[in-house]
CSV table of C-alpha atoms in Angstrom, one decimal:
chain,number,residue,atom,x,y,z
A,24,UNK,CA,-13.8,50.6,6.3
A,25,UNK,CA,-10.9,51.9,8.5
A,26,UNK,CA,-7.3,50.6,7.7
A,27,UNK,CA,-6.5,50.7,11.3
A,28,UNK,CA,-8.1,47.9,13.2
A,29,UNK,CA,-7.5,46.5,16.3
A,30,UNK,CA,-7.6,42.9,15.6
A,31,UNK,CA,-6.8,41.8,19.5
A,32,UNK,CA,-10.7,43.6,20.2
A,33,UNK,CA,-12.9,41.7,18.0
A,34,UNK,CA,-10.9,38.7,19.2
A,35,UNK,CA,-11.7,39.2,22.8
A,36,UNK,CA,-15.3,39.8,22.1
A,37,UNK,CA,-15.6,36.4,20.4
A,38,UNK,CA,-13.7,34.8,23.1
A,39,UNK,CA,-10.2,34.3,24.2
A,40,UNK,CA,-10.3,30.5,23.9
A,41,UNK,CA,-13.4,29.7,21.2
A,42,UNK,CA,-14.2,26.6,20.2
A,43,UNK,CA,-12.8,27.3,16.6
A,44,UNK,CA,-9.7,28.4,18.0
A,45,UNK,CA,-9.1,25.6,20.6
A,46,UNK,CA,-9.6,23.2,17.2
A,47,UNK,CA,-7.4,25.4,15.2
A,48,UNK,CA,-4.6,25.5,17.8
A,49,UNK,CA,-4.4,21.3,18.7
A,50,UNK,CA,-4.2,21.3,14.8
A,51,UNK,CA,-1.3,23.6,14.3
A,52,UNK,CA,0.4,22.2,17.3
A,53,UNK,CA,0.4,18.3,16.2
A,54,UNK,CA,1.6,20.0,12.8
A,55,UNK,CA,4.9,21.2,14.7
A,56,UNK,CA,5.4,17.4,15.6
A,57,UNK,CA,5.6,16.5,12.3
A,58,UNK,CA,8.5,19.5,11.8
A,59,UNK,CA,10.4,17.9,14.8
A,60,UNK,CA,10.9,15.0,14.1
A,61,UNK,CA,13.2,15.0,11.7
A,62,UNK,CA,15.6,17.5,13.1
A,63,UNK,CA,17.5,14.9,14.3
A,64,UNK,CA,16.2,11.6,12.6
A,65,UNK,CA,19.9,11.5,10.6
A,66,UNK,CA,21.8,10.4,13.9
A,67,UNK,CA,18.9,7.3,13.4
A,68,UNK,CA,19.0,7.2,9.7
A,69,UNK,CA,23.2,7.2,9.1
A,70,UNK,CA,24.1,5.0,12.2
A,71,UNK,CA,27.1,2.5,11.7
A,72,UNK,CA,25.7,-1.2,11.9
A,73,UNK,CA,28.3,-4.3,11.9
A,74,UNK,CA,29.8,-4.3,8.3
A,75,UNK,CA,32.4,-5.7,6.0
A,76,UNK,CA,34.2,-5.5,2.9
A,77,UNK,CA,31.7,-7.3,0.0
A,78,UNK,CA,33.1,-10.3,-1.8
A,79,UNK,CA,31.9,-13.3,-2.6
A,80,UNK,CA,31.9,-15.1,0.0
A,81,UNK,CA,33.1,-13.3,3.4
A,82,UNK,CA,34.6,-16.6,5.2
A,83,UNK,CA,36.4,-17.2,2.3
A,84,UNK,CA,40.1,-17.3,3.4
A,85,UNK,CA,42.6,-19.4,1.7
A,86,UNK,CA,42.8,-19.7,-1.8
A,87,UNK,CA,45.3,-22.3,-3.5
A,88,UNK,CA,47.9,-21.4,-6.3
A,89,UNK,CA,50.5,-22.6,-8.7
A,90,UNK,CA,53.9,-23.2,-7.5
A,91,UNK,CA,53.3,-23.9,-3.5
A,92,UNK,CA,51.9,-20.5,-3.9
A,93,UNK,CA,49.1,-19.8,-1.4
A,94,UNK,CA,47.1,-16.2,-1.6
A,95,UNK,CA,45.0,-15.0,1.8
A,96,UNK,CA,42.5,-12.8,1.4
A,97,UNK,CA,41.3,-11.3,4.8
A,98,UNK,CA,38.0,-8.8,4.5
A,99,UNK,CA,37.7,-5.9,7.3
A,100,UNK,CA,35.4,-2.8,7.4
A,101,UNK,CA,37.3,-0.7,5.6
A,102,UNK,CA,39.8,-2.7,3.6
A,103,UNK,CA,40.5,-6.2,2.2
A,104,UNK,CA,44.1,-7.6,3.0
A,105,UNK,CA,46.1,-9.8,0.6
A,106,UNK,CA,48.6,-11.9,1.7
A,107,UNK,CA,51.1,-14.2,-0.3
A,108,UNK,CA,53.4,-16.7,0.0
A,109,UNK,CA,55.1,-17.3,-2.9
A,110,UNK,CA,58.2,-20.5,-2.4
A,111,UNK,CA,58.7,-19.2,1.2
A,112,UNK,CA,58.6,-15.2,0.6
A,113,UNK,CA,55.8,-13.1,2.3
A,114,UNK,CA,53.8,-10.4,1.5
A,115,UNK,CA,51.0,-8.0,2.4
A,116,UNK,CA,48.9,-5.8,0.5
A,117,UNK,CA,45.5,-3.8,1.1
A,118,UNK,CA,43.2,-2.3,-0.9
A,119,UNK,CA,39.7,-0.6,-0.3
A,120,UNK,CA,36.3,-2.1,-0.6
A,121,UNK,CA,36.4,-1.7,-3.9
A,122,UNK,CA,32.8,-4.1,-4.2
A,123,UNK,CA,31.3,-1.8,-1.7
A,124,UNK,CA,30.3,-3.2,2.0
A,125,UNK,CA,28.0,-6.2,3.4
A,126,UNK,CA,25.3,-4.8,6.0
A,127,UNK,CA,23.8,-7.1,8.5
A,128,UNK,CA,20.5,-4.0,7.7
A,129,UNK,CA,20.1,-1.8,4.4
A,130,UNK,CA,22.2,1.1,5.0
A,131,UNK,CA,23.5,3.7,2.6
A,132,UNK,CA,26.7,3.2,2.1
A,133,UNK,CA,27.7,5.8,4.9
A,134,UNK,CA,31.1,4.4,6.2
A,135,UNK,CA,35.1,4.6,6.1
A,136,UNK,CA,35.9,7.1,3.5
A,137,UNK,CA,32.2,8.0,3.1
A,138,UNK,CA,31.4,8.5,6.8
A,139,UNK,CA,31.1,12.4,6.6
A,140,UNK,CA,28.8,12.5,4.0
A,141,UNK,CA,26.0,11.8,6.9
A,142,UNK,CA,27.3,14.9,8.5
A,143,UNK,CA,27.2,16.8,4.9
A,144,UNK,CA,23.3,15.2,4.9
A,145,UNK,CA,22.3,17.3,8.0
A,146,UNK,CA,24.0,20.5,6.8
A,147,UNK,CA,21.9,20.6,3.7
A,148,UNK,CA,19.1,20.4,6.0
A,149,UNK,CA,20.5,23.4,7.5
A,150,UNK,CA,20.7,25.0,4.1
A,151,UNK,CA,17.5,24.0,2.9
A,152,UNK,CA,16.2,25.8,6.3
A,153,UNK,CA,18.1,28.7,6.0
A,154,UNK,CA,16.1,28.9,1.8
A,155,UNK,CA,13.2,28.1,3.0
A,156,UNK,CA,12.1,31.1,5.1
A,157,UNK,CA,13.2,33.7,1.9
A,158,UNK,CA,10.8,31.9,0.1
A,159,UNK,CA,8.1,30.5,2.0
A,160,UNK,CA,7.8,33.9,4.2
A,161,UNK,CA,7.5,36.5,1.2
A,162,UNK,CA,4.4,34.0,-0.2
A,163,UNK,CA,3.1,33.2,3.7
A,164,UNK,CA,2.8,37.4,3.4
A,165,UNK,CA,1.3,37.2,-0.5
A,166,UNK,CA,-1.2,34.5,-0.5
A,167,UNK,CA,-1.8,34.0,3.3
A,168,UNK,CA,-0.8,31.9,5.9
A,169,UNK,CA,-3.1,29.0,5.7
A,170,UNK,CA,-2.5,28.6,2.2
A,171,UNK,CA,1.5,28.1,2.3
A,172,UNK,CA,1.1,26.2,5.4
A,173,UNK,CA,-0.8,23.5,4.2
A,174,UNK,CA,0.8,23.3,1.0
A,175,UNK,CA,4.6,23.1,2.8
A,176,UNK,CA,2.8,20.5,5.4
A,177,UNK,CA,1.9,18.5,2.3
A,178,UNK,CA,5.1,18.6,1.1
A,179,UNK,CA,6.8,17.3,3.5
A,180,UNK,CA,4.8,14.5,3.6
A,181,UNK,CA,5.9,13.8,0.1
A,182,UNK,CA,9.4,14.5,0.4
A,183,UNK,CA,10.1,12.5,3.9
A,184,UNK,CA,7.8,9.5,1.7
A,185,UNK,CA,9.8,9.6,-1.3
A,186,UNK,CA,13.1,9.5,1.1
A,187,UNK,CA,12.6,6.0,1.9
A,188,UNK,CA,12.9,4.8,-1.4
A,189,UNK,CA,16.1,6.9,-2.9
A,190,UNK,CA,18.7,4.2,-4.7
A,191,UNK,CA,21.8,6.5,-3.7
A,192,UNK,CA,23.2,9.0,-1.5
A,193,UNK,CA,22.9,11.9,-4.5
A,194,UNK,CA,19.4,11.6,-4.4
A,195,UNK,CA,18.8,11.1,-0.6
A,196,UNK,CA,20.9,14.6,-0.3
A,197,UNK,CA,19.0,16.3,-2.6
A,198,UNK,CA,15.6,15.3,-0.8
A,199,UNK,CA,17.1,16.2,2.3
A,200,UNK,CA,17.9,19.6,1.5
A,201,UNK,CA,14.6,20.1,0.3
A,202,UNK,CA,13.0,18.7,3.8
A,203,UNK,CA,14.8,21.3,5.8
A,204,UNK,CA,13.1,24.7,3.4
A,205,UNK,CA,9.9,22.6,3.5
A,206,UNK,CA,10.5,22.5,7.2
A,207,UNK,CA,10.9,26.0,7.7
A,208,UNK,CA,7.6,26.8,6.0
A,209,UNK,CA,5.8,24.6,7.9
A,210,UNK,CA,6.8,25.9,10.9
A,211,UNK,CA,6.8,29.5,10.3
A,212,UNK,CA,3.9,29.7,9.3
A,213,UNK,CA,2.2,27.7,11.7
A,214,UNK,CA,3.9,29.9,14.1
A,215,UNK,CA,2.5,32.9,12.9
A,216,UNK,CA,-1.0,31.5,12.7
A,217,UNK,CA,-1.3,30.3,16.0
A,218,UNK,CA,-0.1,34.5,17.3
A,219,UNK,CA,-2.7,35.6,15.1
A,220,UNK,CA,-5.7,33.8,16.0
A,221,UNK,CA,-5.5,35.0,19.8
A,222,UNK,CA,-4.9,38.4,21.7
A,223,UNK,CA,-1.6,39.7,22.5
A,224,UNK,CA,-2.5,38.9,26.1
A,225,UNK,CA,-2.1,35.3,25.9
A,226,UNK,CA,0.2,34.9,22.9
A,227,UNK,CA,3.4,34.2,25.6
A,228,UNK,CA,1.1,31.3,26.3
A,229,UNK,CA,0.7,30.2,22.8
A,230,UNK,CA,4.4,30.5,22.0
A,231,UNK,CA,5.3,28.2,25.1
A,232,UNK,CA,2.7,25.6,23.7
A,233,UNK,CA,4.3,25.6,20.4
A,234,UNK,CA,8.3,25.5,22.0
A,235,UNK,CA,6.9,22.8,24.1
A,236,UNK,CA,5.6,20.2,21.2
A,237,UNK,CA,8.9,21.2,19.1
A,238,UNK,CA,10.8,20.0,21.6
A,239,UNK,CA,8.6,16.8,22.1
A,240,UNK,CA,8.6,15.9,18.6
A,241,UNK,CA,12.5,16.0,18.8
A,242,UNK,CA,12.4,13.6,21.3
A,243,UNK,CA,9.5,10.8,20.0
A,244,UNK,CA,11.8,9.9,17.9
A,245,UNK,CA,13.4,8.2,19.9
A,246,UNK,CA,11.7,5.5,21.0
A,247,UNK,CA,10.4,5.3,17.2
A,248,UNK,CA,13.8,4.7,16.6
A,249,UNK,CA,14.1,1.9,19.0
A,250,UNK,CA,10.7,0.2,17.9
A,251,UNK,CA,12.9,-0.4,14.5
A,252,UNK,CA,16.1,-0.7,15.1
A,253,UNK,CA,16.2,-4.4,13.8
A,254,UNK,CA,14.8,-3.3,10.6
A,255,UNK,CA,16.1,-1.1,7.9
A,256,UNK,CA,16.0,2.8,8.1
A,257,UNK,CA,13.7,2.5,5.2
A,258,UNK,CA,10.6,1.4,7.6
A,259,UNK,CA,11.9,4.3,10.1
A,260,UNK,CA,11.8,6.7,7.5
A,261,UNK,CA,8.4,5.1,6.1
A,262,UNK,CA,7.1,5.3,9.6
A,263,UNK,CA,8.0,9.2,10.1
A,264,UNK,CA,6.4,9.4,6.9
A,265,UNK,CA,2.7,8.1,8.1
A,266,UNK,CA,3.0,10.6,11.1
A,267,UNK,CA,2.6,13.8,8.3
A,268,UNK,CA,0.0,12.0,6.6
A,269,UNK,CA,-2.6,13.5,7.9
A,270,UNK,CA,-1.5,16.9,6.3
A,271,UNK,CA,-3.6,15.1,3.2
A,272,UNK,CA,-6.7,15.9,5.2
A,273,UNK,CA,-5.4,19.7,5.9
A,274,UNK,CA,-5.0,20.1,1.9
A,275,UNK,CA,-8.2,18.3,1.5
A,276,UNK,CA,-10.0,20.7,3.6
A,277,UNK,CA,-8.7,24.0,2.6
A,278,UNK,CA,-9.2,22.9,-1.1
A,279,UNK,CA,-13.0,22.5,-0.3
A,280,UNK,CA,-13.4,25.9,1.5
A,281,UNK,CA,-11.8,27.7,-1.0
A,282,UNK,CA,-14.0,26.0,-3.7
A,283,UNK,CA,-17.1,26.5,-1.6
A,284,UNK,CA,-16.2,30.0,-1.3
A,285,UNK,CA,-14.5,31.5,-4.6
């Protein structure tokens, strides 16, 4: 067989816009949602609810001593003020939250002093996305296309799942750097797929399509966002989660071909 072959012929005599193709295309283009939309999700995630200082009891105020001595603690967001009056003499002291903070909803701990860590979050999603295309594109080349997209799609289902249910910020970081590589597989090879399953003709075409859900996905979640903003970002994330899910059935369907077929 000749090494040269013109791959954009034997697509055009099959079709420009198949039936297989069509399918395979609204597949690969829902799959870009599911890279999207948590480009921006941290701005939803890491947002600064009504907080205070922790302590036992947040009204307390007043709290009697020895000696006409009376000690006033006062809690705020980022501090907790002590003031004394000792036999007519005044003074003021503060000192940090040292008990962490009371949320009205289950945050992470992301404020005063610990406020740019949700900035640091997004950058190791940058990091992991700038990892994940020396990896994922070197074994997209190796082992095909199909087969790294489908396993990247998977994991990011796991990844964004296992998110909601981190105890600390370590480990949320560390998943979070590992979305943004599984992102970039996802979507590069997805990208790749969709040019290669149509003629040069009509891949400008293709490319808009997949620009135009990326930038959709970014959006949705939005009003996602807004549908739980009374509840914690766990259920967000959880939700965000059930929107990849169907990458199960991808796996489970390239799993079955290439058994039916080895």
């Amino acid at each position: 067989m000749s090494q040269h072959v013109d791959v954009d012929k034997i697509w055009i005599s099959l079709g420009k816009w198949g039936s297989y193709q069509r399918r395979q295309l609204i597949v690969l283009l829902v799959a870009i949602w599911s890279c999207g939309f948590h480009m921006l999700s941290i701005v939803f995630i890491a947002y600064r609810p009504s907080f205070l200082c922790k302590a036992v009891d947040i009204n307390e105020s007043v709290v009697r001593g020895s000696n006409d001595t009376d000690y006033t603690r006062s809690y705020g967001k980022c501090s907790v003020t002590y003031m004394s009056n000792i036999s007519g003499e005044a003074s003021v002291e503060k000192s940090d939250c040292a008990d962490g903070w009371y949320y009205y909803e289950d945050r992470l701990d992301l404020v005063c002093s610990r406020k740019e860590l949700a900035e640091l979050s997004q950058t190791l999603v940058m990091i992991g996305q700038g990892i994940g295309p020396f990896v994922f594109t070197s074994l997209a080349d190796k082992y095909g296309r199909k087969p790294v997209h489908v396993l990247c799609h998977v994991a990011l289902f796991i990844i964004v799942l296992c998110t909601a249910f981190v105890p600390n910020y370590p480990s949320f970081a560390a998943m979070r750097m590992l979305l943004g590589a599984v992102q970039e597989g996802t979507g590069l090879s997805l990208a790749i797929l969709n040019l290669e399953r149509f003629p040069k003709e009509i891949c400008a075409y293709v490319g808009v399509f997949g620009l135009l859900f990326w930038t959709t996905g970014i959006a949705i979640v939005t009003p996602i966002a807004y549908i739980f903003r009374n509840m914690s970002w766990r259920y967000f994330q959880l939700c965000l989660a059930c929107l990849s899910s169907w990458s199960l059935i991808e796996w489970w369907h390239t799993i079955s071909y290439l058994l039916e077929h080895l």
